[in-house]
Coordinates of C-alpha atoms in Angstrom, one line a residue:
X28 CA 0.0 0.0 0.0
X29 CA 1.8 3.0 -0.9
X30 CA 2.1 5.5 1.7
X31 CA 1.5 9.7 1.0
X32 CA 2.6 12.6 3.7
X33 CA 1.0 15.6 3.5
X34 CA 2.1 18.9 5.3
X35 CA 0.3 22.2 6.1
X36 CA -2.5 23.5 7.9
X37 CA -6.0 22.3 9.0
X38 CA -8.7 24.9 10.3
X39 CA -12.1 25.0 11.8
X40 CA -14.6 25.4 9.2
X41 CA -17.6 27.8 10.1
X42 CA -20.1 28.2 7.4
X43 CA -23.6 29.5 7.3
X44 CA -26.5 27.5 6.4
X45 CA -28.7 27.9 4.1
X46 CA -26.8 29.9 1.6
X47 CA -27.1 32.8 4.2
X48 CA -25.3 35.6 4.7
X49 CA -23.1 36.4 7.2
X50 CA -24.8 39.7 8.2
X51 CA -28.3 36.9 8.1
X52 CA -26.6 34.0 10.3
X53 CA -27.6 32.8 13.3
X54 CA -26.1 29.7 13.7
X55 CA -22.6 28.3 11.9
X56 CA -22.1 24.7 10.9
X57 CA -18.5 23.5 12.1
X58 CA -16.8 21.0 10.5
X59 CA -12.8 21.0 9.8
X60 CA -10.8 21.6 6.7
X61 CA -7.6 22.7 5.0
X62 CA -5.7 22.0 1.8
X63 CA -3.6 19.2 2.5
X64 CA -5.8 17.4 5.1
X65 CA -8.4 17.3 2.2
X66 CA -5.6 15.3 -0.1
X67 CA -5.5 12.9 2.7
X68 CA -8.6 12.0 3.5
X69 CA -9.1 11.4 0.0
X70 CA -6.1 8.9 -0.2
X71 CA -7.6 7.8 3.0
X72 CA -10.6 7.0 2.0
X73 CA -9.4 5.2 -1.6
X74 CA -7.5 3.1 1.1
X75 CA -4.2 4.3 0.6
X76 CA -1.9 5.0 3.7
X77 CA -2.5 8.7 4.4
X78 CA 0.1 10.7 6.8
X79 CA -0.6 14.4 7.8
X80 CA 1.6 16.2 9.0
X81 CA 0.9 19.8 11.0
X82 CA 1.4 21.5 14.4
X83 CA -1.7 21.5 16.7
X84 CA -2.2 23.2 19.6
X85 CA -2.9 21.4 23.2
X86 CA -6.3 21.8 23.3
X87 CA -9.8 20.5 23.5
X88 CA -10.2 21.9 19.6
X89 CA -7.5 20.6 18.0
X90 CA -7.9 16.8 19.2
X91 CA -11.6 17.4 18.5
X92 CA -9.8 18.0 14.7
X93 CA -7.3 15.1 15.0
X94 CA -10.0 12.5 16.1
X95 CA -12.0 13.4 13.4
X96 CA -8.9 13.0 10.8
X97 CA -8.6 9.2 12.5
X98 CA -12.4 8.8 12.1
X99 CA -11.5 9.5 8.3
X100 CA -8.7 6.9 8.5
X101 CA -5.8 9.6 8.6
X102 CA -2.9 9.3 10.7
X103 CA -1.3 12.2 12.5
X104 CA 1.7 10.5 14.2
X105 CA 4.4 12.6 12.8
X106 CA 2.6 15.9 14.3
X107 CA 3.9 17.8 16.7
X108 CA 2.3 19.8 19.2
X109 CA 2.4 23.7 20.2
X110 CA 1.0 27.3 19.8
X111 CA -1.9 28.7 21.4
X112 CA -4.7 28.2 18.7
X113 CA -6.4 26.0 15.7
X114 CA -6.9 28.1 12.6
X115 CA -11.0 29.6 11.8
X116 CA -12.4 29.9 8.4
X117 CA -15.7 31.4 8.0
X118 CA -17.3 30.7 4.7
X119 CA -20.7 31.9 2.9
X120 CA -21.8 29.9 0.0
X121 CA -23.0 31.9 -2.5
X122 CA -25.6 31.9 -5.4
X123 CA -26.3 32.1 -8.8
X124 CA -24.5 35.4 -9.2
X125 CA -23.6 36.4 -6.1
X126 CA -20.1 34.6 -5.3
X127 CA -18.9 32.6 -2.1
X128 CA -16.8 34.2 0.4
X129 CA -14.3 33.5 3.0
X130 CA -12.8 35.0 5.9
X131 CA -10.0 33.9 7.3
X132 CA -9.1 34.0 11.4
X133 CA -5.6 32.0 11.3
X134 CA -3.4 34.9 12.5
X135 CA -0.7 33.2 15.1
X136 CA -1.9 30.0 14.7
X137 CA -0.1 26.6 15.9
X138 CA 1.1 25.8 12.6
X139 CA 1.9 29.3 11.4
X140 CA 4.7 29.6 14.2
X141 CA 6.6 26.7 13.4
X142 CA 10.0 26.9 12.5
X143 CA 12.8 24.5 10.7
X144 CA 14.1 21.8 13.3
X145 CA 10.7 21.0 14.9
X146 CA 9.9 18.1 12.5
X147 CA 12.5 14.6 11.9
X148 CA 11.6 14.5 8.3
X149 CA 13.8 11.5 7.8
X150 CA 11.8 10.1 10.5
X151 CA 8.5 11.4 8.7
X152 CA 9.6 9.7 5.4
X153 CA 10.5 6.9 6.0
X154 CA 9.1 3.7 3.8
X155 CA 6.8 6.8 2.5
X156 CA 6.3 6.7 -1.7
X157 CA 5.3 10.5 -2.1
X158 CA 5.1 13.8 -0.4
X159 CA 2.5 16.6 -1.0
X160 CA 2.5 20.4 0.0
X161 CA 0.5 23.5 -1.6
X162 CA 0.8 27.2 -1.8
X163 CA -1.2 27.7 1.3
X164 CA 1.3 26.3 3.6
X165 CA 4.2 29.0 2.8
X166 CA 1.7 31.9 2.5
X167 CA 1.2 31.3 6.4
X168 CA 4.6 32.9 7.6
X169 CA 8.1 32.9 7.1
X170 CA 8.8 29.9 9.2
X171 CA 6.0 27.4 7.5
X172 CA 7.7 28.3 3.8
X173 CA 11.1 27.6 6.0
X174 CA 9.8 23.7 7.0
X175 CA 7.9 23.6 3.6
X176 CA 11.3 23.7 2.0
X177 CA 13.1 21.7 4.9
X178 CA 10.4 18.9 3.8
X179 CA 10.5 19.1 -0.2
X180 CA 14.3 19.0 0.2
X181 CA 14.4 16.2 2.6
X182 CA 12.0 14.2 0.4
X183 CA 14.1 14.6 -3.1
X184 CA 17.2 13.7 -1.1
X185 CA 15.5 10.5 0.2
X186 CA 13.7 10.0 -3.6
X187 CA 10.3 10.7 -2.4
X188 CA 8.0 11.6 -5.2
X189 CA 6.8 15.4 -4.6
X190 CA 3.7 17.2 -5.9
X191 CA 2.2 20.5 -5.4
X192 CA -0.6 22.2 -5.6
X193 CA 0.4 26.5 -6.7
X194 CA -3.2 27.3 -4.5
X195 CA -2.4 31.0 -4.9
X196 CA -4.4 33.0 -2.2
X197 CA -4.1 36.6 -2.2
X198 CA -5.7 37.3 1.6
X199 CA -3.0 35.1 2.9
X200 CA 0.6 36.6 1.9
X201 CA 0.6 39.1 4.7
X202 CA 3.9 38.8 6.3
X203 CA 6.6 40.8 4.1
X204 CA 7.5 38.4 1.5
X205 CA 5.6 37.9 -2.0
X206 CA 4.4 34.5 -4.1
X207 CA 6.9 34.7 -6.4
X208 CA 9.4 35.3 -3.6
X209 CA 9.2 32.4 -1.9
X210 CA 7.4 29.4 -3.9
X211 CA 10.0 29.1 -7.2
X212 CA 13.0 27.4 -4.7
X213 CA 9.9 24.9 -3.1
X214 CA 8.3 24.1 -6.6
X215 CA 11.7 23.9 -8.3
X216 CA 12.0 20.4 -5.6
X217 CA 8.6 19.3 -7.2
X218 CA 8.4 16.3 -9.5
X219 CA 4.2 17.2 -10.2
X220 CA 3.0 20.4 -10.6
X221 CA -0.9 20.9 -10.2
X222 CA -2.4 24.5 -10.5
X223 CA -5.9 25.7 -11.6
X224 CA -6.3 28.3 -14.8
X225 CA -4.8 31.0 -12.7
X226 CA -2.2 30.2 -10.6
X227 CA 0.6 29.8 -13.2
X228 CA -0.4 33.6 -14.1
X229 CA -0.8 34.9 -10.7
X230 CA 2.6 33.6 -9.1
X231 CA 4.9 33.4 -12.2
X232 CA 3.3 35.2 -14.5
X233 CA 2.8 32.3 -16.9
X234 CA -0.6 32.1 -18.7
X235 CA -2.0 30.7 -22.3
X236 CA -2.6 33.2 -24.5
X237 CA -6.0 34.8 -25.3
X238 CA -7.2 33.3 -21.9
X239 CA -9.7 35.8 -19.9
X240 CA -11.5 33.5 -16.8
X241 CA -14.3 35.8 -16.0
X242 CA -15.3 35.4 -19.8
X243 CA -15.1 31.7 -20.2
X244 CA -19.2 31.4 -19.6
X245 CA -18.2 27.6 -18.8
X246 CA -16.4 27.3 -22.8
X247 CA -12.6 26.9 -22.2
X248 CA -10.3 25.3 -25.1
X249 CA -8.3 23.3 -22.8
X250 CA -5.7 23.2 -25.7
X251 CA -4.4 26.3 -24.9
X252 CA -2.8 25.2 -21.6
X253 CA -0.1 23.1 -23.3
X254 CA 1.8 26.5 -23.3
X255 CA 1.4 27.2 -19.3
X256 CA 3.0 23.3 -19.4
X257 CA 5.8 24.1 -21.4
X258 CA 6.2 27.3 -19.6
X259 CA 6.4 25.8 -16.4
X260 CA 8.4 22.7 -17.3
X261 CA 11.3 25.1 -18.6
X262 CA 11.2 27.1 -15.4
X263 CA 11.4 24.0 -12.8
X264 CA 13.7 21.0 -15.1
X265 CA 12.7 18.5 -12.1
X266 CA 8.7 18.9 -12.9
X267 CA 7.4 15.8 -14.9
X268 CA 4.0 16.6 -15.4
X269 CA 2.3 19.7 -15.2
X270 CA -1.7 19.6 -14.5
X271 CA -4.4 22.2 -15.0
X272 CA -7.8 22.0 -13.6
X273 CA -10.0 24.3 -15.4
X274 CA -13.6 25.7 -14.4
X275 CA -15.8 27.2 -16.1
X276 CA -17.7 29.6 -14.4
X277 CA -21.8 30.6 -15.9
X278 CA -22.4 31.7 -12.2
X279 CA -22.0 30.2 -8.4
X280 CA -24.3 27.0 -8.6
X281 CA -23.2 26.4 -12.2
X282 CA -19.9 25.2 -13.6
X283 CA -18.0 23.3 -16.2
X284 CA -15.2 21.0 -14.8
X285 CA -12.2 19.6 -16.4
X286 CA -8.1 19.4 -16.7
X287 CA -5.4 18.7 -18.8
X288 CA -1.9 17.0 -18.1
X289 CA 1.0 17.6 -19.7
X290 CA 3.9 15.2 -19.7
X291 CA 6.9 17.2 -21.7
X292 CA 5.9 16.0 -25.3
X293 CA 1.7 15.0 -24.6
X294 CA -1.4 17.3 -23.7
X295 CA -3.7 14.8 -22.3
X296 CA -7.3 16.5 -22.3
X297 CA -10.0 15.5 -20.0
X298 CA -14.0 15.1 -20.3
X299 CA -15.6 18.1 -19.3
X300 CA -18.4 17.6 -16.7
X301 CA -20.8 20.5 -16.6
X302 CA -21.9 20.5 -12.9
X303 CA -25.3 22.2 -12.7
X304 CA -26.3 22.2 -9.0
X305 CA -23.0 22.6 -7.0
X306 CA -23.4 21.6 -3.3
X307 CA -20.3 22.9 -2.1
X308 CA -17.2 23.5 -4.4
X309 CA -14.9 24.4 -1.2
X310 CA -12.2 21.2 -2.1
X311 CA -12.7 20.8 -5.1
X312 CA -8.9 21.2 -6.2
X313 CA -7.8 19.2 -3.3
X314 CA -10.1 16.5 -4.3
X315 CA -8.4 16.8 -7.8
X316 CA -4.9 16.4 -6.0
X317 CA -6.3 13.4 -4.1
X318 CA -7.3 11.4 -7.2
X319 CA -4.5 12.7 -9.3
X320 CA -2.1 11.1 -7.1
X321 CA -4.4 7.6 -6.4
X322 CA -4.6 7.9 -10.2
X323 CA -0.8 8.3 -10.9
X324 CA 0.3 5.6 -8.2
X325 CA -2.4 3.0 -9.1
X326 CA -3.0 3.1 -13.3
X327 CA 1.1 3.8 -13.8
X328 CA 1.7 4.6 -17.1
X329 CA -1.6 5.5 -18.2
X330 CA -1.6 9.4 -17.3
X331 CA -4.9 9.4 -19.4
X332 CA -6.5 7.3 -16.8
X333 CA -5.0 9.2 -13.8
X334 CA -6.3 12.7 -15.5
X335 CA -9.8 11.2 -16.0
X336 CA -9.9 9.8 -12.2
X337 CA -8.7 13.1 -10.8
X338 CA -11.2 14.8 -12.6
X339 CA -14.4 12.6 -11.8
X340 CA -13.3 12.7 -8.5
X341 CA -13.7 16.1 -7.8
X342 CA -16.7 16.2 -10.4
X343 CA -18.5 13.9 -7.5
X344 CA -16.8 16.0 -4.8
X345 CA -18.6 19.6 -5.9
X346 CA -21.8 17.3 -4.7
X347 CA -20.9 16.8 -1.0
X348 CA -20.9 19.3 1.5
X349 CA -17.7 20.4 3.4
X350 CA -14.3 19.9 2.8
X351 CA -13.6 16.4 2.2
X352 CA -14.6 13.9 -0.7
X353 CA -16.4 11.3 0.8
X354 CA -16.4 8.9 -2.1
X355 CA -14.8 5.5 -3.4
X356 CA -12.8 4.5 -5.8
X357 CA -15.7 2.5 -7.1
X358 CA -17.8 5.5 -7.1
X359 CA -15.5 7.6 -9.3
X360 CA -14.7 4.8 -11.3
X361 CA -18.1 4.4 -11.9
X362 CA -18.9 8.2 -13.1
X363 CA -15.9 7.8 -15.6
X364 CA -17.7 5.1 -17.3
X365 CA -20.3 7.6 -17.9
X366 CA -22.9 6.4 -14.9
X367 CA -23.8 10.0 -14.3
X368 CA -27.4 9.6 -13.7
X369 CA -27.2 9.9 -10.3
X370 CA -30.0 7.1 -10.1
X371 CA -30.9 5.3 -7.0
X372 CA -28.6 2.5 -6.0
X373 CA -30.7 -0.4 -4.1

């Protein structure tokens, strides 16, 4: 069974029912989420070994977080304990045309206050097959990007496979140092790079031509990516595949869904699912990640297979409500045979 370590930060999830506003709320349903945590449950629940790895305070909160990570069948014995508090998001789920929103409340949070040294990462990788880390993790401070890169260099030194997910976020680069400061030394140790139509463009400038996202009205020719893959694969030599997820947005409960892969000489292009009634698209990305990498380490040598995995995946994710994807390998396999009916099953 081939085991995955993931690194970075999970929060408490507060979101308002209902699709209320905040201004309208009342009441806030709580459940717990974050980039990386969402890879592994995924692995986790395709019954892979999932490791994540984080800094949790010593509170009633954050084992309230970790027992529900074990509930979910991922392990947390590499974490280390300290700080003061768990990370808050607050999240509204929009409508139509009015768009979600979230707030973020992880200012001097456990993880954010780590620093190099805290973690054995030859300890953490031991007997592991691949390591992945996103955007959000070094966007938190100065000392996560420090351990981010203490990881990703430990794991290419021990010839752990890494991925990463570019999950540029704007509200969260706050402490002095820019995106494209800090992330080209940690994706330059990254074997798979994932990103969605906008991250290439946003931290290294790289984007397909002719490509506007807020005038896609769902259409996108996912043919113009294989430049952001060239792009990318000339800037960062180690990279072996670069994936794109790309939505198409006609407005907040309605979007198209697909992705290409790149390997260095073949565009792979997915189906494109149009999604018509989104539950909650919070995830969605990490539910890629988490299928891309099932996909990758179980169909080897068919990256057609692993794109088309990843992408039902997170097709069935945008129909489940928080952060994780609660599905099977059975399940997803089953959409990408084209069982998308969504017909009882007795």
């Amino acid at each position: 069974m081939p085991k995955i370590i993931t690194f970075g930060e999970i929060m408490l999830r507060l979101a308002t029912p209902d699709y209320l506003r905040f201004a309208q709320a009342g009441t806030f349903n709580a459940t717990f989420g974050g980039g990386e945590a969402n890879v592994a449950v995924s692995l986790a629940n395709y019954g892979m070994d999932a490791e994540f790895v984080s800094r949790f305070p010593d509170n009633d909160i954050a084992r309230a977080c970790i027992a529900d990570l074990h509930k979910h069948g991922v392990g947390t014995k590499y974490s280390i304990t300290g700080g003061e508090r768990l990370g808050i998001y607050f999240l509204e789920t929009g409508a139509v045309a009015r768009p979600s929103k979230v707030v973020y409340d992880r200012a001097h949070s456990a993880i954010s206050e780590i620093q190099k040294g805290m973690i054995d990462w030859d300890e953490v990788f031991k007997g592991a097959d691949w390591f992945h880390w996103t955007g959000i993790t070094p966007a938190l401070s100065q000392g996560a990007a420090d351990v981010c890169l203490e990881a990703a260099k430990a794991a290419n030194r021990l010839g752990v496979t890494v991925s990463c997910d570019l999950n540029y976020r704007k509200n969260l680069w706050k402490y002095g140092k820019k995106a494209s400061e800090i992330m080209p030394d940690l994706v330059a140790c990254s074997d798979i790079i994932l990103g969605n139509e906008e991250d290439a463009e946003k931290v290294f400038g790289i984007k397909p031509e002719g490509f506007d996202v807020t005038a896609t009205g769902g259409e996108i020719d996912q043919a113009r990516f294989r430049s952001v893959g060239e792009q990318l694969m000339e800037k960062f030599p180690r990279a072996k595949k670069v994936i794109i997820t790309l939505r198409g947005s006609i407005n907040a409960n309605h979007n198209t869904w697909g992705g290409v892969l790149f390997d260095g000489e073949k565009l792979y292009q997915s189906k494109r699912y149009d999604i018509t009634h989104i539950v909650d698209r919070v995830g969605g990305g990490d539910s890629f990640m988490g299928g891309l990498i099932y996909g990758l380490l179980t169909y080897k040598g068919d990256d057609q297979k692993a794109l088309d995995f990843a992408v039902a995946a997170s097709c069935l994710k945008h129909t489940i409500y928080g952060d994780y994807n609660m599905v099977t390998v059975a399940e997803v396999e089953n959409l990408m045979k084209g069982d998308g009916s969504g017909r009882v099953s007795r």
